[in-house]
Amino acid sequence: MLRRVASRRLASLALICGVQPSARAMAAAATTATTSPPSSGNDYPYQTVMQNGVEVDPQYPGTAVERLRSVLARVRALGSLDGPWPEVRSQLLAAGGLKEDYSTSHAFNDDNHCDLTTMLPEVSYNSNSDGAVAQISRRNQLGPHISKASLPELGAGGSWSTCTNGAHLTPPSDVAHVQFASRIAFKLVWAPPDFSTFVLVDDEGRELKRGRPTGKLPPLYARQGNYELVRGGKYAVAAEAAGAGKPAPANGEACAAAEDCLAGA
């Protein structure tokens, strides 16, 4: 049933989602560089390299590294996410470096636009012209929207709430990773079985925060569909644990079977 809901929703989602990775961004990983381990204090928990004085994530060179670091710091500093949904959503936008305006009204309010992605400027102005991500428009020119909606104080580049579809695969084949060649700073996933709790997870699926907001939430079909988009992949694990009333697995490993998590076994 949930998969049918997600399929119906995805059929209509040729929306403002993503871009094609630039040749400049993709070439960055192949250039001569000095490698650094994941940052101390877990402020940027992935390997980076220095290229021409710029810190770059070699696995996803479209990532705006300093901006992602700033977003993670803001997420860790968030208080309770159990209040009224409009207020919680405002906190998520601010943590992600996005203004709250018409262009971001879809962010975290449907099933699909639930990935907070930080990307380099040259990546943000490309489009999905070759259809690299399925069911996403080939004419998504997001650059002006990203530039206008991104809060500059978080660092160079921009932020956007990109589409989740394809995130259940390994490696992820969603807009952030395929089109932007960027990591996500965080992903919102609603937790089964009642979809009243959500988790925020990082690029590896590790839980950052969880919340149980009140008031008028996104429609139930959207919350169900959101989970279906990641079901079976690493980004579903923390949500399944939260739905079963369990702490997130410390090592990020999936339950032996999804039913085990849902049953609280």
PDB file of C-alpha atoms in Angstrom:
ATOM      1  CA  MET A   1       0.000   0.000   0.000  1.00  0.00           C
ATOM      2  CA  LEU A   2       2.741   2.431   0.991  1.00  0.00           C
ATOM      3  CA  ARG A   3       4.700   1.660  -2.145  1.00  0.00           C
ATOM      4  CA  ARG A   4       1.632   2.467  -4.275  1.00  0.00           C
ATOM      5  CA  VAL A   5       1.281   5.780  -2.465  1.00  0.00           C
ATOM      6  CA  ALA A   6       4.915   6.603  -3.146  1.00  0.00           C
ATOM      7  CA  SER A   7       4.625   5.591  -6.790  1.00  0.00           C
ATOM      8  CA  ARG A   8       1.630   7.858  -7.333  1.00  0.00           C
ATOM      9  CA  ARG A   9       3.420  10.760  -5.708  1.00  0.00           C
ATOM     10  CA  LEU A  10       6.649  10.240  -7.665  1.00  0.00           C
ATOM     11  CA  ALA A  11       4.772  10.210 -10.948  1.00  0.00           C
ATOM     12  CA  SER A  12       3.919  13.864 -10.405  1.00  0.00           C
ATOM     13  CA  LEU A  13       7.284  15.007  -9.105  1.00  0.00           C
ATOM     14  CA  ALA A  14       8.982  16.797 -11.975  1.00  0.00           C
ATOM     15  CA  LEU A  15       9.611  19.675  -9.586  1.00  0.00           C
ATOM     16  CA  ILE A  16      12.334  22.078  -8.478  1.00  0.00           C
ATOM     17  CA  CYS A  17      14.809  19.437  -7.419  1.00  0.00           C
ATOM     18  CA  GLY A  18      18.230  19.239  -8.946  1.00  0.00           C
ATOM     19  CA  VAL A  19      21.120  19.864 -11.231  1.00  0.00           C
ATOM     20  CA  GLN A  20      23.713  18.081 -13.312  1.00  0.00           C
ATOM     21  CA  PRO A  21      27.166  17.857 -11.724  1.00  0.00           C
ATOM     22  CA  SER A  22      29.560  20.310 -13.349  1.00  0.00           C
ATOM     23  CA  ALA A  23      32.695  19.127 -15.076  1.00  0.00           C
ATOM     24  CA  ARG A  24      34.670  21.426 -12.781  1.00  0.00           C
ATOM     25  CA  ALA A  25      33.207  19.834  -9.649  1.00  0.00           C
ATOM     26  CA  MET A  26      33.689  16.275 -10.878  1.00  0.00           C
ATOM     27  CA  ALA A  27      37.262  16.977 -11.989  1.00  0.00           C
ATOM     28  CA  ALA A  28      38.161  18.275  -8.556  1.00  0.00           C
ATOM     29  CA  ALA A  29      38.503  14.783  -7.152  1.00  0.00           C
ATOM     30  CA  ALA A  30      41.089  13.861  -9.764  1.00  0.00           C
ATOM     31  CA  THR A  31      43.457  16.799  -9.183  1.00  0.00           C
ATOM     32  CA  THR A  32      46.591  16.724  -7.068  1.00  0.00           C
ATOM     33  CA  ALA A  33      45.620  17.334  -3.465  1.00  0.00           C
ATOM     34  CA  THR A  34      46.655  17.009   0.147  1.00  0.00           C
ATOM     35  CA  THR A  35      44.479  14.531   1.992  1.00  0.00           C
ATOM     36  CA  SER A  36      43.131  15.147   5.486  1.00  0.00           C
ATOM     37  CA  PRO A  37      41.274  12.673   7.714  1.00  0.00           C
ATOM     38  CA  PRO A  38      37.732  13.402   8.896  1.00  0.00           C
ATOM     39  CA  SER A  39      37.790  16.633  10.877  1.00  0.00           C
ATOM     40  CA  SER A  40      38.473  16.466  14.587  1.00  0.00           C
ATOM     41  CA  GLY A  41      35.469  16.900  16.837  1.00  0.00           C
ATOM     42  CA  ASN A  42      33.276  15.392  14.094  1.00  0.00           C
ATOM     43  CA  ASP A  43      32.495  18.875  12.746  1.00  0.00           C
ATOM     44  CA  TYR A  44      32.928  17.492   9.220  1.00  0.00           C
ATOM     45  CA  PRO A  45      32.863  13.696   9.603  1.00  0.00           C
ATOM     46  CA  TYR A  46      34.166  12.834   6.134  1.00  0.00           C
ATOM     47  CA  GLN A  47      37.561  12.904   4.478  1.00  0.00           C
ATOM     48  CA  THR A  48      38.564  16.167   2.822  1.00  0.00           C
ATOM     49  CA  VAL A  49      41.460  17.336   0.659  1.00  0.00           C
ATOM     50  CA  MET A  50      42.992  20.754   0.102  1.00  0.00           C
ATOM     51  CA  GLN A  51      43.041  21.852  -3.533  1.00  0.00           C
ATOM     52  CA  ASN A  52      44.413  25.270  -4.376  1.00  0.00           C
ATOM     53  CA  GLY A  53      43.749  26.367  -0.826  1.00  0.00           C
ATOM     54  CA  VAL A  54      40.130  25.164  -0.858  1.00  0.00           C
ATOM     55  CA  GLU A  55      38.797  22.307   1.267  1.00  0.00           C
ATOM     56  CA  VAL A  56      37.095  19.724  -0.957  1.00  0.00           C
ATOM     57  CA  ASP A  57      35.247  16.484  -0.307  1.00  0.00           C
ATOM     58  CA  PRO A  58      36.865  14.129  -2.837  1.00  0.00           C
ATOM     59  CA  GLN A  59      34.042  11.587  -2.842  1.00  0.00           C
ATOM     60  CA  TYR A  60      31.379  14.225  -3.521  1.00  0.00           C
ATOM     61  CA  PRO A  61      33.290  17.228  -4.889  1.00  0.00           C
ATOM     62  CA  GLY A  62      30.160  19.298  -5.441  1.00  0.00           C
ATOM     63  CA  THR A  63      29.721  19.624  -1.667  1.00  0.00           C
ATOM     64  CA  ALA A  64      30.127  23.070  -0.121  1.00  0.00           C
ATOM     65  CA  VAL A  65      32.245  21.728   2.726  1.00  0.00           C
ATOM     66  CA  GLU A  66      32.314  24.725   5.054  1.00  0.00           C
ATOM     67  CA  ARG A  67      28.605  25.283   4.563  1.00  0.00           C
ATOM     68  CA  LEU A  68      27.799  21.654   5.394  1.00  0.00           C
ATOM     69  CA  ARG A  69      29.983  21.954   8.492  1.00  0.00           C
ATOM     70  CA  SER A  70      27.986  25.018   9.563  1.00  0.00           C
ATOM     71  CA  VAL A  71      24.670  23.251   8.992  1.00  0.00           C
ATOM     72  CA  LEU A  72      25.730  20.275  11.105  1.00  0.00           C
ATOM     73  CA  ALA A  73      26.735  22.639  13.906  1.00  0.00           C
ATOM     74  CA  ARG A  74      23.322  24.327  13.775  1.00  0.00           C
ATOM     75  CA  VAL A  75      21.501  20.988  13.775  1.00  0.00           C
ATOM     76  CA  ARG A  76      23.439  19.785  16.812  1.00  0.00           C
ATOM     77  CA  ALA A  77      22.530  23.025  18.606  1.00  0.00           C
ATOM     78  CA  LEU A  78      18.788  22.639  17.984  1.00  0.00           C
ATOM     79  CA  GLY A  79      16.567  22.271  21.023  1.00  0.00           C
ATOM     80  CA  SER A  80      13.339  20.301  21.142  1.00  0.00           C
ATOM     81  CA  LEU A  81      11.692  19.474  17.827  1.00  0.00           C
ATOM     82  CA  ASP A  82       8.436  18.438  19.513  1.00  0.00           C
ATOM     83  CA  GLY A  83       6.583  21.738  19.126  1.00  0.00           C
ATOM     84  CA  PRO A  84       4.079  22.937  16.518  1.00  0.00           C
ATOM     85  CA  TRP A  85       5.088  21.783  13.048  1.00  0.00           C
ATOM     86  CA  PRO A  86       5.332  25.277  11.481  1.00  0.00           C
ATOM     87  CA  GLU A  87       7.785  26.289  14.203  1.00  0.00           C
ATOM     88  CA  VAL A  88       9.765  23.063  13.885  1.00  0.00           C
ATOM     89  CA  ARG A  89       9.944  23.476  10.119  1.00  0.00           C
ATOM     90  CA  SER A  90      11.188  27.052  10.554  1.00  0.00           C
ATOM     91  CA  GLN A  91      13.980  25.711  12.764  1.00  0.00           C
ATOM     92  CA  LEU A  92      14.946  23.158  10.118  1.00  0.00           C
ATOM     93  CA  LEU A  93      15.097  25.794   7.385  1.00  0.00           C
ATOM     94  CA  ALA A  94      17.248  28.109   9.504  1.00  0.00           C
ATOM     95  CA  ALA A  95      19.565  25.259  10.516  1.00  0.00           C
ATOM     96  CA  GLY A  96      19.941  24.321   6.872  1.00  0.00           C
ATOM     97  CA  GLY A  97      20.818  27.839   5.785  1.00  0.00           C
ATOM     98  CA  LEU A  98      17.573  28.590   3.970  1.00  0.00           C
ATOM     99  CA  LYS A  99      15.261  31.569   4.192  1.00  0.00           C
ATOM    100  CA  GLU A 100      11.593  30.939   4.824  1.00  0.00           C
ATOM    101  CA  ASP A 101       9.833  32.305   1.755  1.00  0.00           C
ATOM    102  CA  TYR A 102       7.649  31.182  -1.139  1.00  0.00           C
ATOM    103  CA  SER A 103      10.495  29.395  -2.914  1.00  0.00           C
ATOM    104  CA  THR A 104      11.146  27.180   0.121  1.00  0.00           C
ATOM    105  CA  SER A 105       7.498  26.538   1.022  1.00  0.00           C
ATOM    106  CA  HIS A 106       7.768  22.969  -0.289  1.00  0.00           C
ATOM    107  CA  ALA A 107      10.797  22.124   1.872  1.00  0.00           C
ATOM    108  CA  PHE A 108      10.034  19.326   4.361  1.00  0.00           C
ATOM    109  CA  ASN A 109       6.329  19.764   3.615  1.00  0.00           C
ATOM    110  CA  ASP A 110       5.915  16.866   1.173  1.00  0.00           C
ATOM    111  CA  ASP A 111       7.305  13.366   0.714  1.00  0.00           C
ATOM    112  CA  ASN A 112      10.221  14.165  -1.545  1.00  0.00           C
ATOM    113  CA  HIS A 113      11.816  17.555  -0.811  1.00  0.00           C
ATOM    114  CA  CYS A 114      13.384  16.414   2.455  1.00  0.00           C
ATOM    115  CA  ASP A 115      17.149  16.462   1.781  1.00  0.00           C
ATOM    116  CA  LEU A 116      19.067  19.517   2.943  1.00  0.00           C
ATOM    117  CA  THR A 117      21.932  19.782   0.485  1.00  0.00           C
ATOM    118  CA  THR A 118      24.829  22.232   0.494  1.00  0.00           C
ATOM    119  CA  MET A 119      26.443  22.683  -2.904  1.00  0.00           C
ATOM    120  CA  LEU A 120      29.103  24.733  -4.639  1.00  0.00           C
ATOM    121  CA  PRO A 121      27.985  27.721  -6.732  1.00  0.00           C
ATOM    122  CA  GLU A 122      29.073  26.232 -10.052  1.00  0.00           C
ATOM    123  CA  VAL A 123      27.038  23.092  -9.365  1.00  0.00           C
ATOM    124  CA  SER A 124      23.903  24.961  -8.343  1.00  0.00           C
ATOM    125  CA  TYR A 125      23.536  26.592 -11.756  1.00  0.00           C
ATOM    126  CA  ASN A 126      23.419  23.368 -13.777  1.00  0.00           C
ATOM    127  CA  SER A 127      20.275  21.422 -14.737  1.00  0.00           C
ATOM    128  CA  ASN A 128      19.176  17.810 -15.038  1.00  0.00           C
ATOM    129  CA  SER A 129      19.364  18.062 -18.831  1.00  0.00           C
ATOM    130  CA  ASP A 130      20.416  14.429 -19.379  1.00  0.00           C
ATOM    131  CA  GLY A 131      17.827  12.992 -16.979  1.00  0.00           C
ATOM    132  CA  ALA A 132      20.475  11.514 -14.695  1.00  0.00           C
ATOM    133  CA  VAL A 133      17.952  11.253 -11.859  1.00  0.00           C
ATOM    134  CA  ALA A 134      14.726   9.509 -12.782  1.00  0.00           C
ATOM    135  CA  GLN A 135      11.387  11.338 -12.519  1.00  0.00           C
ATOM    136  CA  ILE A 136      13.051  14.743 -12.174  1.00  0.00           C
ATOM    137  CA  SER A 137      12.552  17.511 -14.711  1.00  0.00           C
ATOM    138  CA  ARG A 138      15.308  17.950 -17.314  1.00  0.00           C
ATOM    139  CA  ARG A 139      14.835  21.735 -17.145  1.00  0.00           C
ATOM    140  CA  ASN A 140      15.515  22.577 -13.523  1.00  0.00           C
ATOM    141  CA  GLN A 141      17.477  25.811 -13.415  1.00  0.00           C
ATOM    142  CA  LEU A 142      17.743  26.244  -9.675  1.00  0.00           C
ATOM    143  CA  GLY A 143      20.717  28.558  -9.424  1.00  0.00           C
ATOM    144  CA  PRO A 144      18.808  31.837  -9.034  1.00  0.00           C
ATOM    145  CA  HIS A 145      16.432  30.285  -6.485  1.00  0.00           C
ATOM    146  CA  ILE A 146      19.296  28.795  -4.469  1.00  0.00           C
ATOM    147  CA  SER A 147      21.239  32.053  -4.497  1.00  0.00           C
ATOM    148  CA  LYS A 148      18.216  34.052  -3.371  1.00  0.00           C
ATOM    149  CA  ALA A 149      17.067  31.659  -0.650  1.00  0.00           C
ATOM    150  CA  SER A 150      20.447  30.705   0.861  1.00  0.00           C
ATOM    151  CA  LEU A 151      21.637  32.420   4.030  1.00  0.00           C
ATOM    152  CA  PRO A 152      25.163  33.687   3.274  1.00  0.00           C
ATOM    153  CA  GLU A 153      26.465  33.516   6.842  1.00  0.00           C
ATOM    154  CA  LEU A 154      26.777  29.720   6.727  1.00  0.00           C
ATOM    155  CA  GLY A 155      29.575  29.802   4.157  1.00  0.00           C
ATOM    156  CA  ALA A 156      30.218  29.738   0.437  1.00  0.00           C
ATOM    157  CA  GLY A 157      27.813  27.981  -1.902  1.00  0.00           C
ATOM    158  CA  GLY A 158      24.129  27.446  -1.358  1.00  0.00           C
ATOM    159  CA  SER A 159      21.507  25.281   0.308  1.00  0.00           C
ATOM    160  CA  TRP A 160      18.429  23.618  -1.110  1.00  0.00           C
ATOM    161  CA  SER A 161      15.826  21.022  -0.150  1.00  0.00           C
ATOM    162  CA  THR A 162      16.504  18.477  -2.859  1.00  0.00           C
ATOM    163  CA  CYS A 163      14.533  15.380  -3.822  1.00  0.00           C
ATOM    164  CA  THR A 164      14.912  12.131  -1.896  1.00  0.00           C
ATOM    165  CA  ASN A 165      13.906   9.616  -4.576  1.00  0.00           C
ATOM    166  CA  GLY A 166      16.751   7.192  -5.285  1.00  0.00           C
ATOM    167  CA  ALA A 167      18.095   7.394  -1.729  1.00  0.00           C
ATOM    168  CA  HIS A 168      17.169   3.769  -1.004  1.00  0.00           C
ATOM    169  CA  LEU A 169      19.929   2.589  -3.343  1.00  0.00           C
ATOM    170  CA  THR A 170      23.588   1.957  -2.530  1.00  0.00           C
ATOM    171  CA  PRO A 171      25.277   4.252  -3.331  1.00  0.00           C
ATOM    172  CA  PRO A 172      22.435   6.785  -3.168  1.00  0.00           C
ATOM    173  CA  SER A 173      21.046   7.820  -6.542  1.00  0.00           C
ATOM    174  CA  ASP A 174      19.152  10.905  -5.418  1.00  0.00           C
ATOM    175  CA  VAL A 175      19.447  14.480  -6.612  1.00  0.00           C
ATOM    176  CA  ALA A 176      22.096  15.511  -4.103  1.00  0.00           C
ATOM    177  CA  HIS A 177      24.538  12.700  -4.830  1.00  0.00           C
ATOM    178  CA  VAL A 178      23.979  12.226  -8.564  1.00  0.00           C
ATOM    179  CA  GLN A 179      23.083  15.669  -9.897  1.00  0.00           C
ATOM    180  CA  PHE A 180      24.851  17.953  -7.454  1.00  0.00           C
ATOM    181  CA  ALA A 181      27.711  15.495  -6.720  1.00  0.00           C
ATOM    182  CA  SER A 182      27.147  16.614  -3.132  1.00  0.00           C
ATOM    183  CA  ARG A 183      26.569  15.048   0.237  1.00  0.00           C
ATOM    184  CA  ILE A 184      23.425  15.860   2.144  1.00  0.00           C
ATOM    185  CA  ALA A 185      23.835  17.784   5.381  1.00  0.00           C
ATOM    186  CA  PHE A 186      20.726  16.084   6.709  1.00  0.00           C
ATOM    187  CA  LYS A 187      17.674  14.162   5.546  1.00  0.00           C
ATOM    188  CA  LEU A 188      14.262  14.188   7.211  1.00  0.00           C
ATOM    189  CA  VAL A 189      12.577  10.775   7.389  1.00  0.00           C
ATOM    190  CA  TRP A 190       9.182  10.113   8.976  1.00  0.00           C
ATOM    191  CA  ALA A 191       9.120   7.020  11.166  1.00  0.00           C
ATOM    192  CA  PRO A 192       6.753   4.081  10.712  1.00  0.00           C
ATOM    193  CA  PRO A 193       4.307   2.785  11.728  1.00  0.00           C
ATOM    194  CA  ASP A 194       2.313   5.911  12.646  1.00  0.00           C
ATOM    195  CA  PHE A 195       4.531   8.532  10.945  1.00  0.00           C
ATOM    196  CA  SER A 196       4.142  11.066  13.731  1.00  0.00           C
ATOM    197  CA  THR A 197       7.852  11.088  14.633  1.00  0.00           C
ATOM    198  CA  PHE A 198      10.672  12.069  12.303  1.00  0.00           C
ATOM    199  CA  VAL A 199      14.431  11.712  12.426  1.00  0.00           C
ATOM    200  CA  LEU A 200      17.158  13.821  10.905  1.00  0.00           C
ATOM    201  CA  VAL A 201      20.021  11.699   9.619  1.00  0.00           C
ATOM    202  CA  ASP A 202      23.379  12.635   8.129  1.00  0.00           C
ATOM    203  CA  ASP A 203      24.882  11.523   4.842  1.00  0.00           C
ATOM    204  CA  GLU A 204      25.744   8.096   6.251  1.00  0.00           C
ATOM    205  CA  GLY A 205      22.316   7.588   7.791  1.00  0.00           C
ATOM    206  CA  ARG A 206      23.418   8.343  11.353  1.00  0.00           C
ATOM    207  CA  GLU A 207      20.772   9.969  13.515  1.00  0.00           C
ATOM    208  CA  LEU A 208      21.343  13.622  14.357  1.00  0.00           C
ATOM    209  CA  LYS A 209      18.000  14.548  15.933  1.00  0.00           C
ATOM    210  CA  ARG A 210      14.466  13.265  16.255  1.00  0.00           C
ATOM    211  CA  GLY A 211      11.202  15.090  16.826  1.00  0.00           C
ATOM    212  CA  ARG A 212       7.502  14.515  17.360  1.00  0.00           C
ATOM    213  CA  PRO A 213       5.854  17.740  16.203  1.00  0.00           C
ATOM    214  CA  THR A 214       2.299  18.754  16.954  1.00  0.00           C
ATOM    215  CA  GLY A 215      -0.477  20.517  15.085  1.00  0.00           C
ATOM    216  CA  LYS A 216      -1.091  20.272  11.346  1.00  0.00           C
ATOM    217  CA  LEU A 217       1.614  18.013   9.921  1.00  0.00           C
ATOM    218  CA  PRO A 218       2.279  17.286   6.245  1.00  0.00           C
ATOM    219  CA  PRO A 219      -0.462  14.963   4.910  1.00  0.00           C
ATOM    220  CA  LEU A 220      -0.259  11.372   6.098  1.00  0.00           C
ATOM    221  CA  TYR A 221       0.215  10.087   2.526  1.00  0.00           C
ATOM    222  CA  ALA A 222       3.240  12.393   2.186  1.00  0.00           C
ATOM    223  CA  ARG A 223       4.773  11.175   5.434  1.00  0.00           C
ATOM    224  CA  GLN A 224       4.179   7.556   4.428  1.00  0.00           C
ATOM    225  CA  GLY A 225       5.576   8.198   0.969  1.00  0.00           C
ATOM    226  CA  ASN A 226       8.647   9.877   2.437  1.00  0.00           C
ATOM    227  CA  TYR A 227       9.526   6.722   4.357  1.00  0.00           C
ATOM    228  CA  GLU A 228       8.848   4.559   1.307  1.00  0.00           C
ATOM    229  CA  LEU A 229      11.422   6.552  -0.669  1.00  0.00           C
ATOM    230  CA  VAL A 230      14.192   5.379   1.670  1.00  0.00           C
ATOM    231  CA  ARG A 231      12.815   2.022   2.782  1.00  0.00           C
ATOM    232  CA  GLY A 232      15.388  -0.746   2.367  1.00  0.00           C
ATOM    233  CA  GLY A 233      18.350   1.636   2.445  1.00  0.00           C
ATOM    234  CA  LYS A 234      20.638   3.120   5.066  1.00  0.00           C
ATOM    235  CA  TYR A 235      18.513   6.241   5.520  1.00  0.00           C
ATOM    236  CA  ALA A 236      15.559   4.197   6.804  1.00  0.00           C
ATOM    237  CA  VAL A 237      17.388   2.577   9.713  1.00  0.00           C
ATOM    238  CA  ALA A 238      17.155   5.390  12.259  1.00  0.00           C
ATOM    239  CA  ALA A 239      13.512   6.049  11.374  1.00  0.00           C
ATOM    240  CA  GLU A 240      12.643   2.391  11.885  1.00  0.00           C
ATOM    241  CA  ALA A 241      14.392   2.426  15.254  1.00  0.00           C
ATOM    242  CA  ALA A 242      12.578   5.621  16.290  1.00  0.00           C
ATOM    243  CA  GLY A 243       9.232   4.159  15.273  1.00  0.00           C
ATOM    244  CA  ALA A 244       9.935   1.124  17.452  1.00  0.00           C
ATOM    245  CA  GLY A 245      10.863   3.320  20.408  1.00  0.00           C
ATOM    246  CA  LYS A 246      14.511   2.312  20.194  1.00  0.00           C
ATOM    247  CA  PRO A 247      17.652   4.439  20.157  1.00  0.00           C
ATOM    248  CA  ALA A 248      19.313   4.686  16.764  1.00  0.00           C
ATOM    249  CA  PRO A 249      21.932   1.976  16.094  1.00  0.00           C
ATOM    250  CA  ALA A 250      25.263   3.473  17.129  1.00  0.00           C
ATOM    251  CA  ASN A 251      27.074   1.970  14.161  1.00  0.00           C
ATOM    252  CA  GLY A 252      24.411   2.854  11.604  1.00  0.00           C
ATOM    253  CA  GLU A 253      23.858  -0.797  10.669  1.00  0.00           C
ATOM    254  CA  ALA A 254      20.404  -1.801   9.479  1.00  0.00           C
ATOM    255  CA  CYS A 255      18.148  -4.133  11.400  1.00  0.00           C
ATOM    256  CA  ALA A 256      18.356  -7.714  10.227  1.00  0.00           C
ATOM    257  CA  ALA A 257      14.872  -7.163   8.826  1.00  0.00           C
ATOM    258  CA  ALA A 258      12.693  -4.091   8.720  1.00  0.00           C
ATOM    259  CA  GLU A 259       9.996  -6.056  10.492  1.00  0.00           C
ATOM    260  CA  ASP A 260      12.326  -6.493  13.484  1.00  0.00           C
ATOM    261  CA  CYS A 261      12.591  -2.721  13.908  1.00  0.00           C
ATOM    262  CA  LEU A 262       8.890  -2.141  13.435  1.00  0.00           C
ATOM    263  CA  ALA A 263       8.010  -4.886  15.895  1.00  0.00           C
ATOM    264  CA  GLY A 264      10.481  -3.572  18.467  1.00  0.00           C
ATOM    265  CA  ALA A 265      12.272  -6.925  18.563  1.00  0.00           C
TER     266      ALA A 265
END
